């Protein structure tokens, strides 16, 4: 977990949250963009247009930012990692209305003019839960929207590979629970309690979108090397795990596998000061 208890309250585990910055170029190369249907629905629900002012929290290297920028919006993207922010600036250089800031969202001073949309894709769980919803409300005008994309790894695609790959994790990653298996999307419960319990937000909606991506062995290992848990392993364990996974893909599945992702788009409206 990225947050642990201490005598002074909740503190960040830097081994996990800050591992992404160590592999910014690989992250940009390997991490997938979001399905067009999800982006279209986000734009519809939030009324995006050329005059929209967006605050994106934790943009990474711009996987969602590039799609949002296509609507001509004014975007301020606040990214924790300096290397990640640098790659994002390069990748978004063709969008003059996008401003990438290197800062920690929890400490970043909000501008006086409120935003129409606060967006956060596959990064909300890394933000301090004592801060994230309230600060998003502070950033928005009344009637503005908070849009959070949550990504789940679910059953589907090359199912046999993922079942067999779990043996690799049980052998080489001591944090792996025995017998753990991916669940189908139908068994994943949407968690909107945090937004529903905040009196400053209302009208919570959830849109689900699945995405299947086919990877070669090299491509899939690149993706794994962008995940915090894999990066936190010591080098010997990580190498052994990746070798085991590669062997399964190349010898058991003809050199490629298909992975299924479930993306949940949670949108809620700022209703109170």
PDB file of C-alpha atoms in Angstrom:
ATOM      1  CA  UNK A   1       0.000   0.000   0.000  1.00  0.00           C
ATOM      2  CA  UNK A   2       1.303   3.495  -0.773  1.00  0.00           C
ATOM      3  CA  UNK A   3       0.166   4.897   2.571  1.00  0.00           C
ATOM      4  CA  UNK A   4       1.163   3.610   6.007  1.00  0.00           C
ATOM      5  CA  UNK A   5       0.424   4.787   9.541  1.00  0.00           C
ATOM      6  CA  UNK A   6       3.068   6.431  11.691  1.00  0.00           C
ATOM      7  CA  UNK A   7       3.164   8.387  14.922  1.00  0.00           C
ATOM      8  CA  UNK A   8       2.696  11.551  12.867  1.00  0.00           C
ATOM      9  CA  UNK A   9      -0.181  10.246  10.760  1.00  0.00           C
ATOM     10  CA  UNK A  10      -0.312   8.898   7.195  1.00  0.00           C
ATOM     11  CA  UNK A  11       3.018   8.922   5.404  1.00  0.00           C
ATOM     12  CA  UNK A  12       3.976   7.956   1.855  1.00  0.00           C
ATOM     13  CA  UNK A  13       5.903   4.828   0.967  1.00  0.00           C
ATOM     14  CA  UNK A  14       8.407   6.286  -1.543  1.00  0.00           C
ATOM     15  CA  UNK A  15       9.523   2.828  -2.672  1.00  0.00           C
ATOM     16  CA  UNK A  16       6.214   2.455  -4.495  1.00  0.00           C
ATOM     17  CA  UNK A  17       4.885   5.898  -5.366  1.00  0.00           C
ATOM     18  CA  UNK A  18       8.111   7.224  -6.778  1.00  0.00           C
ATOM     19  CA  UNK A  19       9.257   4.122  -8.682  1.00  0.00           C
ATOM     20  CA  UNK A  20       7.520   5.274 -11.884  1.00  0.00           C
ATOM     21  CA  UNK A  21       9.856   8.249 -12.239  1.00  0.00           C
ATOM     22  CA  UNK A  22      12.831   5.892 -12.517  1.00  0.00           C
ATOM     23  CA  UNK A  23      11.471   4.514 -15.799  1.00  0.00           C
ATOM     24  CA  UNK A  24       9.764   7.491 -17.422  1.00  0.00           C
ATOM     25  CA  UNK A  25      10.808   6.671 -20.998  1.00  0.00           C
ATOM     26  CA  UNK A  26       9.772   3.032 -20.623  1.00  0.00           C
ATOM     27  CA  UNK A  27       6.491   4.115 -19.015  1.00  0.00           C
ATOM     28  CA  UNK A  28       5.747   6.317 -22.017  1.00  0.00           C
ATOM     29  CA  UNK A  29       6.627   3.533 -24.442  1.00  0.00           C
ATOM     30  CA  UNK A  30       4.776   0.684 -22.713  1.00  0.00           C
ATOM     31  CA  UNK A  31       1.720   2.082 -20.966  1.00  0.00           C
ATOM     32  CA  UNK A  32      -1.407   1.985 -23.144  1.00  0.00           C
ATOM     33  CA  UNK A  33      -3.613   4.947 -23.926  1.00  0.00           C
ATOM     34  CA  UNK A  34      -7.262   4.909 -22.892  1.00  0.00           C
ATOM     35  CA  UNK A  35     -10.050   3.555 -25.129  1.00  0.00           C
ATOM     36  CA  UNK A  36     -11.581   6.200 -27.421  1.00  0.00           C
ATOM     37  CA  UNK A  37     -15.063   5.261 -26.177  1.00  0.00           C
ATOM     38  CA  UNK A  38     -14.047   6.138 -22.620  1.00  0.00           C
ATOM     39  CA  UNK A  39     -12.590   9.497 -23.685  1.00  0.00           C
ATOM     40  CA  UNK A  40     -15.709  10.287 -25.741  1.00  0.00           C
ATOM     41  CA  UNK A  41     -17.941   9.537 -22.763  1.00  0.00           C
ATOM     42  CA  UNK A  42     -15.757  11.644 -20.462  1.00  0.00           C
ATOM     43  CA  UNK A  43     -16.080  14.566 -22.872  1.00  0.00           C
ATOM     44  CA  UNK A  44     -19.851  14.093 -23.144  1.00  0.00           C
ATOM     45  CA  UNK A  45     -20.442  13.885 -19.400  1.00  0.00           C
ATOM     46  CA  UNK A  46     -18.263  16.894 -18.609  1.00  0.00           C
ATOM     47  CA  UNK A  47     -19.097  19.086 -21.611  1.00  0.00           C
ATOM     48  CA  UNK A  48     -15.505  19.523 -22.763  1.00  0.00           C
ATOM     49  CA  UNK A  49     -14.790  22.229 -25.297  1.00  0.00           C
ATOM     50  CA  UNK A  50     -12.103  24.708 -26.359  1.00  0.00           C
ATOM     51  CA  UNK A  51     -12.796  27.024 -23.422  1.00  0.00           C
ATOM     52  CA  UNK A  52     -12.790  24.289 -20.768  1.00  0.00           C
ATOM     53  CA  UNK A  53     -10.184  24.629 -18.011  1.00  0.00           C
ATOM     54  CA  UNK A  54      -8.853  21.264 -16.862  1.00  0.00           C
ATOM     55  CA  UNK A  55      -6.626  20.330 -13.953  1.00  0.00           C
ATOM     56  CA  UNK A  56      -5.146  16.876 -14.510  1.00  0.00           C
ATOM     57  CA  UNK A  57      -3.563  15.231 -11.485  1.00  0.00           C
ATOM     58  CA  UNK A  58      -0.842  12.642 -12.008  1.00  0.00           C
ATOM     59  CA  UNK A  59      -0.776  12.661 -15.814  1.00  0.00           C
ATOM     60  CA  UNK A  60       2.257  10.389 -16.031  1.00  0.00           C
ATOM     61  CA  UNK A  61       3.695  10.972 -19.474  1.00  0.00           C
ATOM     62  CA  UNK A  62       0.352  12.096 -20.908  1.00  0.00           C
ATOM     63  CA  UNK A  63      -1.602   8.902 -21.663  1.00  0.00           C
ATOM     64  CA  UNK A  64      -4.934  10.699 -21.067  1.00  0.00           C
ATOM     65  CA  UNK A  65      -3.648  14.243 -21.507  1.00  0.00           C
ATOM     66  CA  UNK A  66      -3.078  13.844 -25.240  1.00  0.00           C
ATOM     67  CA  UNK A  67      -6.682  12.782 -25.772  1.00  0.00           C
ATOM     68  CA  UNK A  68      -8.036  15.654 -23.671  1.00  0.00           C
ATOM     69  CA  UNK A  69      -5.801  18.132 -25.470  1.00  0.00           C
ATOM     70  CA  UNK A  70      -7.442  17.090 -28.717  1.00  0.00           C
ATOM     71  CA  UNK A  71     -10.574  18.934 -27.604  1.00  0.00           C
ATOM     72  CA  UNK A  72      -8.615  22.202 -27.551  1.00  0.00           C
ATOM     73  CA  UNK A  73      -8.946  22.602 -23.777  1.00  0.00           C
ATOM     74  CA  UNK A  74      -6.684  24.601 -21.471  1.00  0.00           C
ATOM     75  CA  UNK A  75      -4.946  21.937 -19.357  1.00  0.00           C
ATOM     76  CA  UNK A  76      -2.748  22.290 -16.296  1.00  0.00           C
ATOM     77  CA  UNK A  77      -1.177  18.885 -15.614  1.00  0.00           C
ATOM     78  CA  UNK A  78       0.483  18.407 -12.205  1.00  0.00           C
ATOM     79  CA  UNK A  79       2.971  15.528 -12.146  1.00  0.00           C
ATOM     80  CA  UNK A  80       5.003  14.369  -9.127  1.00  0.00           C
ATOM     81  CA  UNK A  81       7.963  12.917 -11.024  1.00  0.00           C
ATOM     82  CA  UNK A  82      10.411  15.290 -12.677  1.00  0.00           C
ATOM     83  CA  UNK A  83      11.415  12.766 -15.344  1.00  0.00           C
ATOM     84  CA  UNK A  84       7.781  11.910 -16.041  1.00  0.00           C
ATOM     85  CA  UNK A  85       6.925  15.607 -16.351  1.00  0.00           C
ATOM     86  CA  UNK A  86       9.836  16.125 -18.735  1.00  0.00           C
ATOM     87  CA  UNK A  87       8.647  13.336 -21.042  1.00  0.00           C
ATOM     88  CA  UNK A  88       5.078  14.651 -20.854  1.00  0.00           C
ATOM     89  CA  UNK A  89       6.218  18.134 -21.909  1.00  0.00           C
ATOM     90  CA  UNK A  90       8.023  16.668 -24.902  1.00  0.00           C
ATOM     91  CA  UNK A  91       5.066  14.508 -25.909  1.00  0.00           C
ATOM     92  CA  UNK A  92       2.630  17.409 -25.549  1.00  0.00           C
ATOM     93  CA  UNK A  93       4.774  20.057 -27.220  1.00  0.00           C
ATOM     94  CA  UNK A  94       2.282  20.318 -30.067  1.00  0.00           C
ATOM     95  CA  UNK A  95      -0.489  21.479 -27.730  1.00  0.00           C
ATOM     96  CA  UNK A  96       0.231  25.072 -26.653  1.00  0.00           C
ATOM     97  CA  UNK A  97      -2.748  25.088 -24.266  1.00  0.00           C
ATOM     98  CA  UNK A  98      -1.206  22.340 -22.115  1.00  0.00           C
ATOM     99  CA  UNK A  99       1.016  23.346 -19.189  1.00  0.00           C
ATOM    100  CA  UNK A 100       2.828  20.509 -17.390  1.00  0.00           C
ATOM    101  CA  UNK A 101       3.904  21.344 -13.845  1.00  0.00           C
ATOM    102  CA  UNK A 102       6.372  19.313 -11.783  1.00  0.00           C
ATOM    103  CA  UNK A 103       4.850  19.340  -8.290  1.00  0.00           C
ATOM    104  CA  UNK A 104       3.214  17.218  -5.606  1.00  0.00           C
ATOM    105  CA  UNK A 105      -0.524  17.769  -5.918  1.00  0.00           C
ATOM    106  CA  UNK A 106      -1.067  17.684  -2.164  1.00  0.00           C
ATOM    107  CA  UNK A 107       1.267  20.690  -1.728  1.00  0.00           C
ATOM    108  CA  UNK A 108       0.672  22.482  -5.030  1.00  0.00           C
ATOM    109  CA  UNK A 109      -1.022  25.891  -4.483  1.00  0.00           C
ATOM    110  CA  UNK A 110      -4.278  26.105  -6.414  1.00  0.00           C
ATOM    111  CA  UNK A 111      -4.734  29.098  -8.735  1.00  0.00           C
ATOM    112  CA  UNK A 112      -7.438  31.630  -7.914  1.00  0.00           C
ATOM    113  CA  UNK A 113      -9.540  30.878 -10.985  1.00  0.00           C
ATOM    114  CA  UNK A 114     -11.388  27.572 -10.527  1.00  0.00           C
ATOM    115  CA  UNK A 115     -11.357  24.734 -13.027  1.00  0.00           C
ATOM    116  CA  UNK A 116     -14.237  23.188 -14.965  1.00  0.00           C
ATOM    117  CA  UNK A 117     -12.827  19.675 -14.637  1.00  0.00           C
ATOM    118  CA  UNK A 118     -10.366  17.879 -12.389  1.00  0.00           C
ATOM    119  CA  UNK A 119      -9.243  14.634 -14.045  1.00  0.00           C
ATOM    120  CA  UNK A 120      -7.102  11.827 -12.695  1.00  0.00           C
ATOM    121  CA  UNK A 121      -6.452   8.601 -14.616  1.00  0.00           C
ATOM    122  CA  UNK A 122      -5.087   5.512 -12.862  1.00  0.00           C
ATOM    123  CA  UNK A 123      -3.354   7.684 -10.277  1.00  0.00           C
ATOM    124  CA  UNK A 124      -6.005   8.696  -7.724  1.00  0.00           C
ATOM    125  CA  UNK A 125      -5.010   5.866  -5.360  1.00  0.00           C
ATOM    126  CA  UNK A 126      -1.511   7.369  -5.103  1.00  0.00           C
ATOM    127  CA  UNK A 127      -2.797  10.670  -3.699  1.00  0.00           C
ATOM    128  CA  UNK A 128      -3.183  11.108   0.049  1.00  0.00           C
ATOM    129  CA  UNK A 129      -6.800  10.065   0.829  1.00  0.00           C
ATOM    130  CA  UNK A 130      -6.977  12.756   3.506  1.00  0.00           C
ATOM    131  CA  UNK A 131      -6.475  15.396   0.797  1.00  0.00           C
ATOM    132  CA  UNK A 132      -7.540  14.219  -2.644  1.00  0.00           C
ATOM    133  CA  UNK A 133     -11.321  14.682  -2.675  1.00  0.00           C
ATOM    134  CA  UNK A 134     -11.386  17.913  -0.671  1.00  0.00           C
ATOM    135  CA  UNK A 135      -8.626  19.517  -2.721  1.00  0.00           C
ATOM    136  CA  UNK A 136     -10.367  18.491  -5.942  1.00  0.00           C
ATOM    137  CA  UNK A 137     -13.488  20.261  -4.645  1.00  0.00           C
ATOM    138  CA  UNK A 138     -11.404  23.334  -3.779  1.00  0.00           C
ATOM    139  CA  UNK A 139     -10.064  23.384  -7.341  1.00  0.00           C
ATOM    140  CA  UNK A 140     -13.485  23.265  -9.030  1.00  0.00           C
ATOM    141  CA  UNK A 141     -16.196  25.806  -9.673  1.00  0.00           C
ATOM    142  CA  UNK A 142     -19.674  24.864  -8.484  1.00  0.00           C
ATOM    143  CA  UNK A 143     -21.073  22.689 -11.248  1.00  0.00           C
ATOM    144  CA  UNK A 144     -17.596  21.554 -12.288  1.00  0.00           C
ATOM    145  CA  UNK A 145     -16.780  17.864 -12.520  1.00  0.00           C
ATOM    146  CA  UNK A 146     -14.287  15.487 -10.962  1.00  0.00           C
ATOM    147  CA  UNK A 147     -13.476  12.590 -13.307  1.00  0.00           C
ATOM    148  CA  UNK A 148     -11.452   9.649 -12.009  1.00  0.00           C
ATOM    149  CA  UNK A 149     -10.401   6.681 -14.133  1.00  0.00           C
ATOM    150  CA  UNK A 150      -9.739   3.478 -12.189  1.00  0.00           C
ATOM    151  CA  UNK A 151      -8.028   0.617 -14.041  1.00  0.00           C
ATOM    152  CA  UNK A 152      -8.396  -3.034 -13.046  1.00  0.00           C
ATOM    153  CA  UNK A 153      -6.571  -6.122 -14.308  1.00  0.00           C
ATOM    154  CA  UNK A 154      -9.355  -8.622 -15.022  1.00  0.00           C
ATOM    155  CA  UNK A 155      -9.861 -12.132 -16.352  1.00  0.00           C
ATOM    156  CA  UNK A 156     -10.050 -12.428 -20.114  1.00  0.00           C
ATOM    157  CA  UNK A 157      -7.765 -12.497 -23.095  1.00  0.00           C
ATOM    158  CA  UNK A 158      -5.240 -15.336 -22.868  1.00  0.00           C
ATOM    159  CA  UNK A 159      -6.754 -16.780 -19.699  1.00  0.00           C
ATOM    160  CA  UNK A 160      -4.546 -19.867 -19.490  1.00  0.00           C
ATOM    161  CA  UNK A 161      -1.385 -17.760 -19.572  1.00  0.00           C
ATOM    162  CA  UNK A 162      -2.473 -15.568 -16.660  1.00  0.00           C
ATOM    163  CA  UNK A 163      -3.473 -18.590 -14.582  1.00  0.00           C
ATOM    164  CA  UNK A 164      -0.108 -20.251 -15.219  1.00  0.00           C
ATOM    165  CA  UNK A 165       1.832 -17.010 -14.733  1.00  0.00           C
ATOM    166  CA  UNK A 166       0.584 -16.897 -11.163  1.00  0.00           C
ATOM    167  CA  UNK A 167       2.931 -19.784 -10.407  1.00  0.00           C
ATOM    168  CA  UNK A 168       5.834 -17.533 -11.470  1.00  0.00           C
ATOM    169  CA  UNK A 169       4.699 -14.882  -9.002  1.00  0.00           C
ATOM    170  CA  UNK A 170       4.281 -17.385  -6.170  1.00  0.00           C
ATOM    171  CA  UNK A 171       7.848 -18.608  -6.752  1.00  0.00           C
ATOM    172  CA  UNK A 172       9.585 -15.267  -7.174  1.00  0.00           C
ATOM    173  CA  UNK A 173       7.505 -12.559  -5.444  1.00  0.00           C
ATOM    174  CA  UNK A 174       7.121 -13.119  -1.684  1.00  0.00           C
ATOM    175  CA  UNK A 175       4.188 -10.671  -1.529  1.00  0.00           C
ATOM    176  CA  UNK A 176       2.024 -12.878  -3.755  1.00  0.00           C
ATOM    177  CA  UNK A 177      -0.974 -14.528  -2.113  1.00  0.00           C
ATOM    178  CA  UNK A 178      -1.244 -18.263  -2.897  1.00  0.00           C
ATOM    179  CA  UNK A 179      -3.967 -19.203  -5.344  1.00  0.00           C
ATOM    180  CA  UNK A 180      -4.654 -15.616  -6.437  1.00  0.00           C
ATOM    181  CA  UNK A 181      -6.440 -15.403  -9.797  1.00  0.00           C
ATOM    182  CA  UNK A 182      -7.806 -12.548 -11.921  1.00  0.00           C
ATOM    183  CA  UNK A 183     -11.565 -12.033 -11.608  1.00  0.00           C
ATOM    184  CA  UNK A 184     -13.970 -11.221 -14.452  1.00  0.00           C
ATOM    185  CA  UNK A 185     -15.238  -7.660 -14.795  1.00  0.00           C
ATOM    186  CA  UNK A 186     -18.665  -8.758 -13.579  1.00  0.00           C
ATOM    187  CA  UNK A 187     -17.175  -9.526 -10.158  1.00  0.00           C
ATOM    188  CA  UNK A 188     -15.409  -6.165  -9.746  1.00  0.00           C
ATOM    189  CA  UNK A 189     -17.409  -3.847  -7.506  1.00  0.00           C
ATOM    190  CA  UNK A 190     -17.352  -0.138  -8.287  1.00  0.00           C
ATOM    191  CA  UNK A 191     -16.095   1.811  -5.273  1.00  0.00           C
ATOM    192  CA  UNK A 192     -17.718   5.253  -5.206  1.00  0.00           C
ATOM    193  CA  UNK A 193     -18.162   5.592  -1.448  1.00  0.00           C
ATOM    194  CA  UNK A 194     -15.429   8.202  -1.112  1.00  0.00           C
ATOM    195  CA  UNK A 195     -17.228  10.548  -3.521  1.00  0.00           C
ATOM    196  CA  UNK A 196     -20.740   9.812  -2.246  1.00  0.00           C
ATOM    197  CA  UNK A 197     -19.678  10.564   1.333  1.00  0.00           C
ATOM    198  CA  UNK A 198     -18.336  14.028   0.473  1.00  0.00           C
ATOM    199  CA  UNK A 199     -21.118  16.633   0.822  1.00  0.00           C
ATOM    200  CA  UNK A 200     -19.356  18.870  -1.683  1.00  0.00           C
ATOM    201  CA  UNK A 201     -20.043  16.395  -4.504  1.00  0.00           C
ATOM    202  CA  UNK A 202     -23.179  14.816  -5.891  1.00  0.00           C
ATOM    203  CA  UNK A 203     -24.597  12.924  -8.876  1.00  0.00           C
ATOM    204  CA  UNK A 204     -21.982  10.169  -9.090  1.00  0.00           C
ATOM    205  CA  UNK A 205     -21.973   8.123 -12.309  1.00  0.00           C
ATOM    206  CA  UNK A 206     -19.846   5.142 -13.348  1.00  0.00           C
ATOM    207  CA  UNK A 207     -19.072   4.108 -16.922  1.00  0.00           C
ATOM    208  CA  UNK A 208     -17.223   0.847 -17.583  1.00  0.00           C
ATOM    209  CA  UNK A 209     -15.093   0.078 -20.613  1.00  0.00           C
ATOM    210  CA  UNK A 210     -13.023  -3.041 -21.305  1.00  0.00           C
ATOM    211  CA  UNK A 211      -9.888  -3.031 -23.437  1.00  0.00           C
ATOM    212  CA  UNK A 212      -8.006  -6.058 -24.801  1.00  0.00           C
ATOM    213  CA  UNK A 213      -4.376  -5.486 -25.813  1.00  0.00           C
ATOM    214  CA  UNK A 214      -2.130  -8.058 -27.478  1.00  0.00           C
ATOM    215  CA  UNK A 215       1.543  -8.009 -26.474  1.00  0.00           C
ATOM    216  CA  UNK A 216       4.664  -9.762 -27.676  1.00  0.00           C
ATOM    217  CA  UNK A 217       6.871 -11.148 -24.907  1.00  0.00           C
ATOM    218  CA  UNK A 218       9.121  -8.074 -25.051  1.00  0.00           C
ATOM    219  CA  UNK A 219       6.174  -5.693 -24.970  1.00  0.00           C
ATOM    220  CA  UNK A 220       4.530  -7.438 -22.036  1.00  0.00           C
ATOM    221  CA  UNK A 221       7.725  -7.486 -20.000  1.00  0.00           C
ATOM    222  CA  UNK A 222       8.124  -3.776 -20.702  1.00  0.00           C
ATOM    223  CA  UNK A 223       4.652  -3.182 -19.255  1.00  0.00           C
ATOM    224  CA  UNK A 224       5.444  -5.260 -16.173  1.00  0.00           C
ATOM    225  CA  UNK A 225       8.600  -3.211 -15.609  1.00  0.00           C
ATOM    226  CA  UNK A 226       6.461  -0.062 -15.256  1.00  0.00           C
ATOM    227  CA  UNK A 227       4.407  -1.488 -12.371  1.00  0.00           C
ATOM    228  CA  UNK A 228       5.428  -0.337  -8.910  1.00  0.00           C
ATOM    229  CA  UNK A 229       5.322  -3.789  -7.332  1.00  0.00           C
ATOM    230  CA  UNK A 230       7.647  -5.231  -9.960  1.00  0.00           C
ATOM    231  CA  UNK A 231      10.048  -2.297  -9.723  1.00  0.00           C
ATOM    232  CA  UNK A 232      10.166  -2.653  -5.937  1.00  0.00           C
ATOM    233  CA  UNK A 233      11.438  -6.247  -6.163  1.00  0.00           C
ATOM    234  CA  UNK A 234      15.170  -6.765  -5.737  1.00  0.00           C
ATOM    235  CA  UNK A 235      16.944  -7.207  -9.061  1.00  0.00           C
ATOM    236  CA  UNK A 236      17.503 -10.959  -8.705  1.00  0.00           C
ATOM    237  CA  UNK A 237      13.861 -11.727  -7.927  1.00  0.00           C
ATOM    238  CA  UNK A 238      12.651  -9.401 -10.672  1.00  0.00           C
ATOM    239  CA  UNK A 239      14.935 -10.987 -13.255  1.00  0.00           C
ATOM    240  CA  UNK A 240      13.812 -14.487 -12.283  1.00  0.00           C
ATOM    241  CA  UNK A 241      10.145 -13.475 -12.407  1.00  0.00           C
ATOM    242  CA  UNK A 242      10.466 -11.852 -15.819  1.00  0.00           C
ATOM    243  CA  UNK A 243      12.375 -14.852 -17.195  1.00  0.00           C
ATOM    244  CA  UNK A 244       9.618 -17.168 -15.980  1.00  0.00           C
ATOM    245  CA  UNK A 245       6.912 -15.022 -17.595  1.00  0.00           C
ATOM    246  CA  UNK A 246       8.860 -14.748 -20.852  1.00  0.00           C
ATOM    247  CA  UNK A 247       9.283 -18.515 -20.991  1.00  0.00           C
ATOM    248  CA  UNK A 248       5.533 -19.016 -20.660  1.00  0.00           C
ATOM    249  CA  UNK A 249       4.752 -16.561 -23.448  1.00  0.00           C
ATOM    250  CA  UNK A 250       7.371 -17.820 -25.890  1.00  0.00           C
ATOM    251  CA  UNK A 251       7.055 -21.572 -25.294  1.00  0.00           C
ATOM    252  CA  UNK A 252       3.416 -21.894 -24.354  1.00  0.00           C
ATOM    253  CA  UNK A 253       1.656 -19.180 -26.369  1.00  0.00           C
ATOM    254  CA  UNK A 254       3.551 -18.691 -29.603  1.00  0.00           C
ATOM    255  CA  UNK A 255       5.251 -15.489 -28.514  1.00  0.00           C
ATOM    256  CA  UNK A 256       2.247 -13.266 -27.755  1.00  0.00           C
ATOM    257  CA  UNK A 257      -0.607 -12.977 -25.287  1.00  0.00           C
ATOM    258  CA  UNK A 258      -3.704 -10.783 -24.902  1.00  0.00           C
ATOM    259  CA  UNK A 259      -4.436  -8.912 -21.673  1.00  0.00           C
ATOM    260  CA  UNK A 260      -7.800  -7.504 -20.641  1.00  0.00           C
ATOM    261  CA  UNK A 261      -8.171  -4.244 -18.729  1.00  0.00           C
ATOM    262  CA  UNK A 262     -11.319  -2.831 -17.147  1.00  0.00           C
ATOM    263  CA  UNK A 263     -11.440   0.969 -17.010  1.00  0.00           C
ATOM    264  CA  UNK A 264     -14.012   2.633 -14.777  1.00  0.00           C
ATOM    265  CA  UNK A 265     -14.808   6.286 -15.403  1.00  0.00           C
ATOM    266  CA  UNK A 266     -16.237   7.840 -12.230  1.00  0.00           C
ATOM    267  CA  UNK A 267     -17.688  11.323 -12.682  1.00  0.00           C
ATOM    268  CA  UNK A 268     -19.150  13.466  -9.913  1.00  0.00           C
ATOM    269  CA  UNK A 269     -20.323  17.087  -9.776  1.00  0.00           C
ATOM    270  CA  UNK A 270     -19.193  19.811  -7.383  1.00  0.00           C
ATOM    271  CA  UNK A 271     -22.454  20.931  -5.727  1.00  0.00           C
ATOM    272  CA  UNK A 272     -21.476  22.916  -2.636  1.00  0.00           C
ATOM    273  CA  UNK A 273     -18.797  25.412  -1.508  1.00  0.00           C
TER     274      UNK A 273
END
